[in-house]
Tab-separated table of C-alpha atoms in Angstrom:
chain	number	residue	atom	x	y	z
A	1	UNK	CA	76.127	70.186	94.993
A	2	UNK	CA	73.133	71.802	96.304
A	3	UNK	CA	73.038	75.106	97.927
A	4	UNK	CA	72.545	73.294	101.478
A	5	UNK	CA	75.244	71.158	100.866
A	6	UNK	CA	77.335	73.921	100.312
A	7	UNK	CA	76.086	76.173	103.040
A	8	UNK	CA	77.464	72.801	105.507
A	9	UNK	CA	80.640	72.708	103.706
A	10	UNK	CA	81.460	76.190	104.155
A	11	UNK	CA	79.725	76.064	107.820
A	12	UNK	CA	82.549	73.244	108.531
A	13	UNK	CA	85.508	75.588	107.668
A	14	UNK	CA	84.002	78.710	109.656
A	15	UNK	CA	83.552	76.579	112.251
A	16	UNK	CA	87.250	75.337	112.563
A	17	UNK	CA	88.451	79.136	111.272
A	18	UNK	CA	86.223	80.373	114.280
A	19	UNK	CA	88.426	78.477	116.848
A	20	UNK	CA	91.297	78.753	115.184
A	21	UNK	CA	90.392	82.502	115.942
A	22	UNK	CA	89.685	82.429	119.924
A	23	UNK	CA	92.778	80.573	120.883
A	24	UNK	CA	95.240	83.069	118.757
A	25	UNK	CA	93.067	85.521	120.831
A	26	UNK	CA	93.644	83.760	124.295
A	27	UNK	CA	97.245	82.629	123.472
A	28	UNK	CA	98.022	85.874	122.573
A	29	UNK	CA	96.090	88.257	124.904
A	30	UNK	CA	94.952	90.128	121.657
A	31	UNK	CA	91.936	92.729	122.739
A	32	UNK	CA	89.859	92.139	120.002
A	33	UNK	CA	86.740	89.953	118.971
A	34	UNK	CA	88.171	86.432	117.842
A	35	UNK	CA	85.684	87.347	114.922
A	36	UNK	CA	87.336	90.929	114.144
A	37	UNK	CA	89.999	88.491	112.472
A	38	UNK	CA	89.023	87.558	109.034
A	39	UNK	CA	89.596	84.098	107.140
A	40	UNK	CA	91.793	85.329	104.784
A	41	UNK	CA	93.797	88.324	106.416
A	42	UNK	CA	97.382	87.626	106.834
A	43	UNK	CA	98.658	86.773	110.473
A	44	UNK	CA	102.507	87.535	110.074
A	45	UNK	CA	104.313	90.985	109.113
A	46	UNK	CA	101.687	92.638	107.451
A	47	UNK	CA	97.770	91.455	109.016
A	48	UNK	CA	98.002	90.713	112.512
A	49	UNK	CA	101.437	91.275	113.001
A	50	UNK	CA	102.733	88.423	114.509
A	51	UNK	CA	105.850	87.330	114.978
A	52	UNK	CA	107.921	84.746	115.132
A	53	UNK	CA	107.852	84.691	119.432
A	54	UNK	CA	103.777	84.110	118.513
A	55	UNK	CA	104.856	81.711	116.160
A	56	UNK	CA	106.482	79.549	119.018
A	57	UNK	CA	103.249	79.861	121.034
A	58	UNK	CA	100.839	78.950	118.313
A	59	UNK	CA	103.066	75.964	117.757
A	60	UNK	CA	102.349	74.900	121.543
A	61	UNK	CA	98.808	75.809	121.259
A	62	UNK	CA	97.741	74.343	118.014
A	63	UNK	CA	99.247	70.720	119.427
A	64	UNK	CA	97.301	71.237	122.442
A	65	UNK	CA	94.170	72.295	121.050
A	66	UNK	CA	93.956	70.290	117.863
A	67	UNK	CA	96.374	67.606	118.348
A	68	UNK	CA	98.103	68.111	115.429
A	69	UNK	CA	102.490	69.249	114.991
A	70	UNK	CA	103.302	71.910	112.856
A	71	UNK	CA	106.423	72.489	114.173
A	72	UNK	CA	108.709	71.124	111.067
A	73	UNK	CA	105.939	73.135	108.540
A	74	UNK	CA	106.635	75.589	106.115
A	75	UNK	CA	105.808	79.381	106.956
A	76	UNK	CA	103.287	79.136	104.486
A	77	UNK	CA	100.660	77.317	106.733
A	78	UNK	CA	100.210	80.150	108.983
A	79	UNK	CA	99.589	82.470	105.623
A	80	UNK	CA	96.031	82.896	107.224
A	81	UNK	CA	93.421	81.381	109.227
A	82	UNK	CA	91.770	79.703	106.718
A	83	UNK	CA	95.074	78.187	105.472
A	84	UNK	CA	95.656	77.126	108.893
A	85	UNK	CA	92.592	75.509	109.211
A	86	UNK	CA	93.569	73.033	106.778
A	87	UNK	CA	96.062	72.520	108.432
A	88	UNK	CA	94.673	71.225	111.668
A	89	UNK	CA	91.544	69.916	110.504
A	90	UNK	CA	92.537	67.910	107.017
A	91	UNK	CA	89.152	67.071	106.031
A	92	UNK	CA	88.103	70.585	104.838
A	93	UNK	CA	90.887	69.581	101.851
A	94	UNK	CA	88.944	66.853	100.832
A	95	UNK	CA	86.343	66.855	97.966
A	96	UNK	CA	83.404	65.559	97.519
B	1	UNK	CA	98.614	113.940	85.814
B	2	UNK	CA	101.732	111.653	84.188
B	3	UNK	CA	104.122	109.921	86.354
B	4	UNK	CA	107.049	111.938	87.341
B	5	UNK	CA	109.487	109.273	85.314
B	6	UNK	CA	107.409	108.986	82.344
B	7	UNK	CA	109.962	111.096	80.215
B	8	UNK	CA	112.447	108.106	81.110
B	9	UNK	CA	110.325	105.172	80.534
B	10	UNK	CA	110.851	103.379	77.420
B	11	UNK	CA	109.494	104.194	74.227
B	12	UNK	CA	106.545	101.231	74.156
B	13	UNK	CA	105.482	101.702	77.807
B	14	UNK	CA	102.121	101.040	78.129
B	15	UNK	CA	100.556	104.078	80.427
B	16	UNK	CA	96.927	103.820	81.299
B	17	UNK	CA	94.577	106.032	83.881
B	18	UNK	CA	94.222	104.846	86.930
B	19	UNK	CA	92.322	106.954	89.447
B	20	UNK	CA	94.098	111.021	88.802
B	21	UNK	CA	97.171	109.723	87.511
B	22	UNK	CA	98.412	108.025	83.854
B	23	UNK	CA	100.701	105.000	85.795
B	24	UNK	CA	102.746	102.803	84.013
B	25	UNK	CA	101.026	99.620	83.305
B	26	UNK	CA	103.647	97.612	81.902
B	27	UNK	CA	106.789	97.844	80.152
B	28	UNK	CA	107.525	94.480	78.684
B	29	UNK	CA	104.766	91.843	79.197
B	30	UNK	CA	102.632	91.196	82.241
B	31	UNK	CA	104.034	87.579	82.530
B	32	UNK	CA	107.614	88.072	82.637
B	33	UNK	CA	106.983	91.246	84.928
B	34	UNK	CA	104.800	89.035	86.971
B	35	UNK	CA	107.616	86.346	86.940
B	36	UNK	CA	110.633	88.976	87.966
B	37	UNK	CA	108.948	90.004	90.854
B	38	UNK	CA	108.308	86.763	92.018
B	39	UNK	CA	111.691	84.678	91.401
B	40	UNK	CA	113.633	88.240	91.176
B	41	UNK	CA	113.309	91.706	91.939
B	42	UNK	CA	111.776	94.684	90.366
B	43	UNK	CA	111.250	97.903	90.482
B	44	UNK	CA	108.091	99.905	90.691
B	45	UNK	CA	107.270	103.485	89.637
B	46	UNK	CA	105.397	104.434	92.528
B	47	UNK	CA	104.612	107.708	91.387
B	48	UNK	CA	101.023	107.708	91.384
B	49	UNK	CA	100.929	107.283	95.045
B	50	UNK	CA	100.672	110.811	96.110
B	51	UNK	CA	102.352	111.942	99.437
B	52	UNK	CA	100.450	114.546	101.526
B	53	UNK	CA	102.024	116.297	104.531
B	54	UNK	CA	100.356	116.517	107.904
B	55	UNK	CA	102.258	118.827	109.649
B	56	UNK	CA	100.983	121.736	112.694
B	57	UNK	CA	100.451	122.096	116.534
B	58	UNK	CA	97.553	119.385	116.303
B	59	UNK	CA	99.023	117.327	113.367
B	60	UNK	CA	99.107	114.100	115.007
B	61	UNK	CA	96.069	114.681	116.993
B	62	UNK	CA	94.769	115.031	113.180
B	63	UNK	CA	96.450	111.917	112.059
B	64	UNK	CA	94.671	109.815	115.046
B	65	UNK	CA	91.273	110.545	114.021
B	66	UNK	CA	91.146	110.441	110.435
B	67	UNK	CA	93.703	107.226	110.404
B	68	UNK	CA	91.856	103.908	111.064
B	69	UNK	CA	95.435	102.700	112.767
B	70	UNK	CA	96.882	103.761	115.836
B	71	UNK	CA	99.624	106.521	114.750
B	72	UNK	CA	99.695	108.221	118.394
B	73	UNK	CA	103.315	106.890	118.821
B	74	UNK	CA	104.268	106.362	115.039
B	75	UNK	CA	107.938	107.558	115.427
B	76	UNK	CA	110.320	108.811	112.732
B	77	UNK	CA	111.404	105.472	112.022
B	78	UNK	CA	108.401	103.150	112.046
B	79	UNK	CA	105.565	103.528	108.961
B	80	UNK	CA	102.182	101.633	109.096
B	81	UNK	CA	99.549	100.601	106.393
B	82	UNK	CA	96.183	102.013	107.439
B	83	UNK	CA	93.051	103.105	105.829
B	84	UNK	CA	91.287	105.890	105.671
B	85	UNK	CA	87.161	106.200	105.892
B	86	UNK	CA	84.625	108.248	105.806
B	87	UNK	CA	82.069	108.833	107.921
B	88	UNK	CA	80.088	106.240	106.961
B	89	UNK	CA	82.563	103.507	107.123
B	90	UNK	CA	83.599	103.666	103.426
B	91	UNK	CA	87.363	103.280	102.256
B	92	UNK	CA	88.480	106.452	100.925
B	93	UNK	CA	91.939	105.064	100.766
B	94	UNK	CA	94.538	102.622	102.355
B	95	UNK	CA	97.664	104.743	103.180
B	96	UNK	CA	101.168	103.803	104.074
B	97	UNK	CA	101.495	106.622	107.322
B	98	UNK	CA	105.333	107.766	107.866
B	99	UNK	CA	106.140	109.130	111.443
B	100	UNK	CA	107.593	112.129	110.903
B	101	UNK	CA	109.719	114.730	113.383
B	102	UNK	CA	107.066	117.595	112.529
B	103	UNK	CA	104.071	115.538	111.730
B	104	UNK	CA	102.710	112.730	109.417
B	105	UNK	CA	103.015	111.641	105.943
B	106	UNK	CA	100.848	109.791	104.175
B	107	UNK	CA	101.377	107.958	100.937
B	108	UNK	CA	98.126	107.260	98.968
B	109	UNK	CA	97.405	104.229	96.741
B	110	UNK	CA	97.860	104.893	92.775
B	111	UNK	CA	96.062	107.736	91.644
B	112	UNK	CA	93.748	108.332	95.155
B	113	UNK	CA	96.186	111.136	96.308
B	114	UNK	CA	93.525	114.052	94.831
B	115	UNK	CA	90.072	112.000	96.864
B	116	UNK	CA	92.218	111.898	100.078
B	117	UNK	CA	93.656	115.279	100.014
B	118	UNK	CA	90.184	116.397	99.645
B	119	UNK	CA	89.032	113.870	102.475
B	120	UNK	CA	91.716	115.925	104.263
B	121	UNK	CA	91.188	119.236	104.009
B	122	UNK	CA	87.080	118.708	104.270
B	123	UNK	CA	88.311	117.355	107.635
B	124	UNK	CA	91.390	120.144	108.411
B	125	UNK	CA	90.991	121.774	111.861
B	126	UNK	CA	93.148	124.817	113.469
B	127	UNK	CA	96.208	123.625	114.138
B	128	UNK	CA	96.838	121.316	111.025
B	129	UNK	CA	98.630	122.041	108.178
B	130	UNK	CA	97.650	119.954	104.802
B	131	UNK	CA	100.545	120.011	102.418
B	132	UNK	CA	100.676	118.030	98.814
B	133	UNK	CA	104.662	116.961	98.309
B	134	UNK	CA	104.298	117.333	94.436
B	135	UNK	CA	108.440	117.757	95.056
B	136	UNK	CA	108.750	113.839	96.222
B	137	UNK	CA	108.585	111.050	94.570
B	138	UNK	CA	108.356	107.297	95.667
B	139	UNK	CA	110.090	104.227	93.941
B	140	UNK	CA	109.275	100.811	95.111
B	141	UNK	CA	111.574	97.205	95.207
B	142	UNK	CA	109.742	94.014	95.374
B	143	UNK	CA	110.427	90.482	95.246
B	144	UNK	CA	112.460	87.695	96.677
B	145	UNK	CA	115.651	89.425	95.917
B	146	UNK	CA	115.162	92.754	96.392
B	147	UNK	CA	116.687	92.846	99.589
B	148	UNK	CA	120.376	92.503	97.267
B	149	UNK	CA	119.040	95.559	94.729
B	150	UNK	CA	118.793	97.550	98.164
B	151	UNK	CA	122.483	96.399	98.886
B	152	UNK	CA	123.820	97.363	95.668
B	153	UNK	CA	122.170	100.389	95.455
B	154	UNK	CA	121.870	102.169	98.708
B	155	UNK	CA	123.806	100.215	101.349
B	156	UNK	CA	123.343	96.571	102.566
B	157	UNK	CA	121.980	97.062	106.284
B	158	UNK	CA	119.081	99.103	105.013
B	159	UNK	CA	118.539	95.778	103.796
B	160	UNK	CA	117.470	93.537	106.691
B	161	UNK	CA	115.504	96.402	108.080
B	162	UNK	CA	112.141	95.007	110.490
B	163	UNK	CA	109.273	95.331	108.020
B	164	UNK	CA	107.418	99.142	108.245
B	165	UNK	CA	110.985	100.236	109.824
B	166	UNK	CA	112.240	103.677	108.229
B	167	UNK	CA	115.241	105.289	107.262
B	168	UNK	CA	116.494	108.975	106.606
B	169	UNK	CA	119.083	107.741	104.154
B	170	UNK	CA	121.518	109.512	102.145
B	171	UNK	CA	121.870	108.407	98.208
B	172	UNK	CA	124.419	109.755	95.852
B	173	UNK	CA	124.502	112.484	98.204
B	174	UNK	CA	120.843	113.044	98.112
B	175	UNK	CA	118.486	112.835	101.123
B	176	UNK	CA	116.189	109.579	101.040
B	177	UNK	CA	113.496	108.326	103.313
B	178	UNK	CA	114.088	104.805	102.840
B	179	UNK	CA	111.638	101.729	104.184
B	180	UNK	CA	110.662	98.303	104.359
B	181	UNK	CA	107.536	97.677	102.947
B	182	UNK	CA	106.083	95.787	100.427
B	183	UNK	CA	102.516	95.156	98.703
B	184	UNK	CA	103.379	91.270	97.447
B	185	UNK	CA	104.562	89.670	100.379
B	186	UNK	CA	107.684	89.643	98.960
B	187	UNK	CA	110.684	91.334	100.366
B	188	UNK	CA	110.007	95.257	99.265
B	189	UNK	CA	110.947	98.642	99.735
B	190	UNK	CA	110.456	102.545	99.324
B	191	UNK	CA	112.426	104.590	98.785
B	192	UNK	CA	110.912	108.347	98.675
B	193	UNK	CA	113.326	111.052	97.160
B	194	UNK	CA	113.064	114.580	95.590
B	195	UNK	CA	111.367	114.451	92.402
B	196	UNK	CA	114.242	116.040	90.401
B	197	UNK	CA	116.017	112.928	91.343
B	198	UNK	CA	113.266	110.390	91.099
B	199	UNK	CA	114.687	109.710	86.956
B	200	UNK	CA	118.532	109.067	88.238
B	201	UNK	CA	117.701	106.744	90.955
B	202	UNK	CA	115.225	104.692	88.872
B	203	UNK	CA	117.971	104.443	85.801
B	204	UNK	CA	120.452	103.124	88.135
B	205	UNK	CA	117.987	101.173	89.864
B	206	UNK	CA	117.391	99.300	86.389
B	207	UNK	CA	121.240	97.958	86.312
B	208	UNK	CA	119.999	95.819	89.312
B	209	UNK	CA	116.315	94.609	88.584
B	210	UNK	CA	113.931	94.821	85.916
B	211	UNK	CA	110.901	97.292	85.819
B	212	UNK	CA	107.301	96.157	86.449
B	213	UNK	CA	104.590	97.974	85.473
B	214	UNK	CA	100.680	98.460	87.726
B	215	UNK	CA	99.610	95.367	86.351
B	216	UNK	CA	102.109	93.042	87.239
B	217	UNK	CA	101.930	94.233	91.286
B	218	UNK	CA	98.023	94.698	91.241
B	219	UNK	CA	98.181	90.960	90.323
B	220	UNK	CA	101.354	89.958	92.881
B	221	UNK	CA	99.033	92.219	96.007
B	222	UNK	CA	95.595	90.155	94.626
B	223	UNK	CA	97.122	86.549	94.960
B	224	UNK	CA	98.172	87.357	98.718
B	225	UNK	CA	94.697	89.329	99.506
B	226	UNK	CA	96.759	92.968	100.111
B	227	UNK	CA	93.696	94.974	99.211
B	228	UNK	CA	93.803	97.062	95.775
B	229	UNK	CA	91.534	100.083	96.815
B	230	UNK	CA	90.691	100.868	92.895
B	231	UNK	CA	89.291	97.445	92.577
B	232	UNK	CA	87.220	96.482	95.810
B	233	UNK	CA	85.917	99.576	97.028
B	234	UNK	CA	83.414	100.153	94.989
B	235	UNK	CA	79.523	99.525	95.245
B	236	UNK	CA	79.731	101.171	98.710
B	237	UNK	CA	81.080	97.882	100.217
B	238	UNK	CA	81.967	98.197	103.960
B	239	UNK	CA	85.592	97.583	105.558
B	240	UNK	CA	84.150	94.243	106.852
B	241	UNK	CA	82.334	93.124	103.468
B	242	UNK	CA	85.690	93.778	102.069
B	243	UNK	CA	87.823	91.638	104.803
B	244	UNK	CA	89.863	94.771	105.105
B	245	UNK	CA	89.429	94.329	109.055
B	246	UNK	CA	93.062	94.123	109.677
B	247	UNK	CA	93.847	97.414	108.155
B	248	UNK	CA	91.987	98.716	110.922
B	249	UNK	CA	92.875	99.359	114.513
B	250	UNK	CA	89.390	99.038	116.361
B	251	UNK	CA	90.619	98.972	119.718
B	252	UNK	CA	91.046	102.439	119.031
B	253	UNK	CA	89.192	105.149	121.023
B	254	UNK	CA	88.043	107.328	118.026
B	255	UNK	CA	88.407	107.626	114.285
B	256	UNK	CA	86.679	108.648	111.423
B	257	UNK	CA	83.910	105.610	110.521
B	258	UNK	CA	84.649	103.660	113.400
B	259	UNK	CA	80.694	103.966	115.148
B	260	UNK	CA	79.728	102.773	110.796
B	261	UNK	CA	82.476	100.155	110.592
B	262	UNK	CA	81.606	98.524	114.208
B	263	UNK	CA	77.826	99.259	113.006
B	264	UNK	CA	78.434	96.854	110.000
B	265	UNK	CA	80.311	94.342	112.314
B	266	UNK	CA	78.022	93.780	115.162
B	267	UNK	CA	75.046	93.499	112.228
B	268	UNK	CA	76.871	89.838	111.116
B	269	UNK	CA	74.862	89.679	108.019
B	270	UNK	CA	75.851	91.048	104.449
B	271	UNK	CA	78.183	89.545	102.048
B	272	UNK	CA	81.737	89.003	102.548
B	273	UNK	CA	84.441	88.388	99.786
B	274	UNK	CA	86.595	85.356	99.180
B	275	UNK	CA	88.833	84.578	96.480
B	276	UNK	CA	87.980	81.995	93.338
B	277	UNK	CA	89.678	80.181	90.293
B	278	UNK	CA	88.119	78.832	87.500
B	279	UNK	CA	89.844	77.290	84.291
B	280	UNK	CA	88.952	80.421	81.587
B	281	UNK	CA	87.657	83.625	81.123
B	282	UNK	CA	87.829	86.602	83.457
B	283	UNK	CA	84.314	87.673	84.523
B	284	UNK	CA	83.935	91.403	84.607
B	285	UNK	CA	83.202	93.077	87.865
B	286	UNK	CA	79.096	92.533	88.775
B	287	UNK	CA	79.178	89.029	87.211
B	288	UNK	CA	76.401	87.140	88.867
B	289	UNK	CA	78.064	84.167	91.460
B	290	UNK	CA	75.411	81.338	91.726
B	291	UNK	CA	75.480	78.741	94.240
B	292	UNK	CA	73.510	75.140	93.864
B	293	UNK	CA	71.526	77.184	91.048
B	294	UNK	CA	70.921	80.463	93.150
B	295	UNK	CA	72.080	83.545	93.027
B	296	UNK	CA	74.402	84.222	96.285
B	297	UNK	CA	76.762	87.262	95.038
B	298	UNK	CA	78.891	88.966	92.261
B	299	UNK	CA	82.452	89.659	91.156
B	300	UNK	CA	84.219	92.037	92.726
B	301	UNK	CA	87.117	91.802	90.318
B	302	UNK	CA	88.979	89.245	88.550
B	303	UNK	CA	91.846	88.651	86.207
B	304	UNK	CA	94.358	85.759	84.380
B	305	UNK	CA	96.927	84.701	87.077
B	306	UNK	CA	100.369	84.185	85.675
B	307	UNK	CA	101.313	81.969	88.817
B	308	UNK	CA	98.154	79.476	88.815
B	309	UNK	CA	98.135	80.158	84.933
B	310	UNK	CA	94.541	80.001	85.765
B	311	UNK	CA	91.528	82.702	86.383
B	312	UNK	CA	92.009	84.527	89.599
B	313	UNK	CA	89.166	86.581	91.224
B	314	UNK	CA	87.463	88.190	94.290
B	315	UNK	CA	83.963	87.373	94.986
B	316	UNK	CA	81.326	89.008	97.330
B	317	UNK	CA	78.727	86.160	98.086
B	318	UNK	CA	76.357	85.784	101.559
B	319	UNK	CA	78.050	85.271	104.706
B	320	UNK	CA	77.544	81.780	105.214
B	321	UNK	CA	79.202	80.883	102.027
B	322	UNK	CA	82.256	83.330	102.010
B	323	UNK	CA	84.481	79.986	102.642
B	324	UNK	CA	87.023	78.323	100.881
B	325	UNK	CA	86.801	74.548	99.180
B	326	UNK	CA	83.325	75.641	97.291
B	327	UNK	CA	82.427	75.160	93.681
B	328	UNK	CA	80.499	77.824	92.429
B	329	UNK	CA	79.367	79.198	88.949
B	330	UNK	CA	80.694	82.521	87.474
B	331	UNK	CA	79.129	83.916	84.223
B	332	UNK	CA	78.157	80.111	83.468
B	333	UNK	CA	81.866	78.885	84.883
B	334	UNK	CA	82.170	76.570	87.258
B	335	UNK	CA	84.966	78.433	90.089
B	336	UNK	CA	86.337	76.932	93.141
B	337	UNK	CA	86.652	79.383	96.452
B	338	UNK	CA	90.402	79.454	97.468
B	339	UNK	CA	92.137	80.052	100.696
B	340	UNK	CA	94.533	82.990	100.608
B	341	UNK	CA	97.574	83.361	100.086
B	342	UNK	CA	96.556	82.124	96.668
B	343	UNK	CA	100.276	82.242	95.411
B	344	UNK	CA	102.797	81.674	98.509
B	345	UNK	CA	105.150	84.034	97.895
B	346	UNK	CA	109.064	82.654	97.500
B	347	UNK	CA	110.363	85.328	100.191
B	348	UNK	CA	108.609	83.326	103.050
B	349	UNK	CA	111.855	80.897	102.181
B	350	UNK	CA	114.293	83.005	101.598
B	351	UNK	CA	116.425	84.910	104.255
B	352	UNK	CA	117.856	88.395	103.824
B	353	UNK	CA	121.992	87.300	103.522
């Protein structure tokens, strides 16, 4: 794969990571930058300390946002953003 | 300096340096270490984390500025993971920060305590009091059962404890300051205590779990991205090269390398670090990361993963390809970028019973 190839691929995940970022922000009324929040950080206990009340409303706002249920998942998908990104936007699994 | 147990560690330990202190790196073998702690529970000599008393008229008022976290209302019974910077927005340490009824204490990583007590005391003001507990010693629990070690040992309803909740605990009629921690992601624990009886409490601590040596948790911390200071602070990276962001309250009015770290974050460039696998080898830190042919970064650290059974390893590459799903070449390998956690760990399944 070329360099630009890769650059798109890895443009595609930041750019679902990136909303994945402002609506936990807005959901949660967190007062920080959507971007302060890193790929990889975790979002529950330690990282952004969420918790399981956020869970609910991520839930909610992850069906309304991305149209996709999460709600019989594993804790594992909300290990981080980028994890969760998978999640709601399957095609960053795929390869190529 | 040599761990405050290493009289009762078994002849065949493996010791090494790491940072100011000779930890125990492993005991038995890194795999079935790395195994306990992740189907099991271990225990960790915890040592080499130094604790340092904050204590004085303006010790929290200290704490606030040269903590990255908010501490302002850390009571007695909460602790928090923060880290420490300079003024330049460099990691001099990530801390676990105990409330305390006179002050705070902080509890270094493995062999930092003698940077940050210097960090400290360069920073000390009237009104603070900088004090090095050389007569405590902390002993960790992790893993998906550690919860029943802490029942067994101390009393079950420390047990089910909110994560960073603490404890003034009595053992074998010994004060404790007991919490619930953990570096893994799996269930885990502290448990500080007088030095004197650091030995007893990690003998009987060994009829319940198995030991694990620095090796077997720096691996366990790596596969769910909990920073290891030794390893990824280097080469002057900043907090947000690092992804370290969350260890960092920047909300916060004022702290030491806040005007640096917002500095680096408003600039948007730089490198940032994501994690890779590859089939073999483990590229030493400064191995060149090449993408389509060019050169877009280096290793920040690597090593063999005993739950991919594969090459595990933190790279810092340009911005726009810090992103999981990419192949990339290592020291002539080809790597794939991973999403973290790269190793789910089994507590996120398990409930405290």
């Amino acid at each position: 794969m070329t360099i630009d190839e890769l650059r798109a691929r890895a443009a595609a995940r930041q750019e679902t990571c990136g909303q994945i970022k402002k609506m936990i922000v807005s959901r949660l009324d967190l007062e920080i930058e959507p971007d302060w929040i890193t790929d990889d950080q975790p979002l529950f206990g330690r990282g952004l300390e969420l918790d399981s009340l956020d869970v609910l409303e991520l839930y909610v706002a992850i069906e309304a946002e991305f149209g996709v249920a999460l709600y019989d998942s594993e804790m594992a998908v909300f290990g981080s953003v980028s994890r969760l990104a998978d999640e709601v936007n399957p095609a960053l699994r795929a390869r190529v | 300096m040599a761990s405050d147990l290493a009289t009762v560690h078994p002849e065949g330990t493996v010791f090494g340096d790491v940072g100011d202190t000779a930890v125990p790196l492993r005991f038995s073998s890194l795999s079935d270490e790395y195994r306990a702690l992740r189907e099991r529970a271990v225990v960790v000599d915890l040592t080499g984390h130094r604790l340092i008393e904050i204590t004085g008229p303006a010790a929290v008022e200290f704490a606030q500025r040269v903590l990255a976290r908010d501490v302002e209302y850390l009571t007695s019974d909460r602790c928090t993971m923060s880290l420490v910077l300079d003024d330049t927005g460099r990691v001099v340490d990530q801390v676990l920060a105990f409330g305390r009824e006179d002050g705070v204490l902080l509890e270094s990583s493995a062999g930092a305590g003698t940077r940050l007590c210097e960090h400290l005391r360069g920073l000390g003001e009237e009104g603070v009091r900088i004090t090095e507990r050389t007569d405590l010693a902390v002993i960790g629990l992790e893993g998906p059962y550690a919860w029943g070690v802490v029942g067994r040992l101390i009393d079950p309803e420390l047990a089910s404890l909110p994560f960073e909740s603490v404890v003034d605990a009595t053992w074998n009629g010994t004060d404790i300051v007991f919490a619930r921690t953990g570096y893994t992601g799996e269930y885990g624990y502290q448990m500080i205590v007088p030095a004197d009886a650091a030995a007893e409490l990690w003998s009987l601590a060994l009829e319940h779990a198995s030991p694990a040596g620095q090796e077997a948790l720096e691996l366990a911390m790596l596969e769910v991205r909990q920073p290891v200071p030794r390893h990824e602070t280097g080469e002057g990276a900043t907090v947000v090269e690092m992804g370290a962001n969350w260890l960092i309250d920047i909300t916060k009015d004022a702290f030491v390398g806040r005007e640096a770290t917002l500095a680096a974050f408003a600039d948007g460039g730089g490198r940032r670090v994501v994690g890779f696998t590859g089939p073999e080898g483990v590229p030493a830190p400064g191995t060149r990361v090449l993408a389509g042919g060019q050169d877009v970064g280096e290793v920040v650290y690597a090593v063999h993963s005993v739950g991919l059974d594969a090459t595990l390893g933190l790279a810092r590459v340009d911005r726009d390809l810090a992103a999981a799903g990419l192949d990339l070449t290592v020291g002539g390998a080809e790597v794939t970028t991973l999403t973290s956690p790269y190793v789910v760990p089994k507590s996120w399944s398990i409930p405290i019973i």
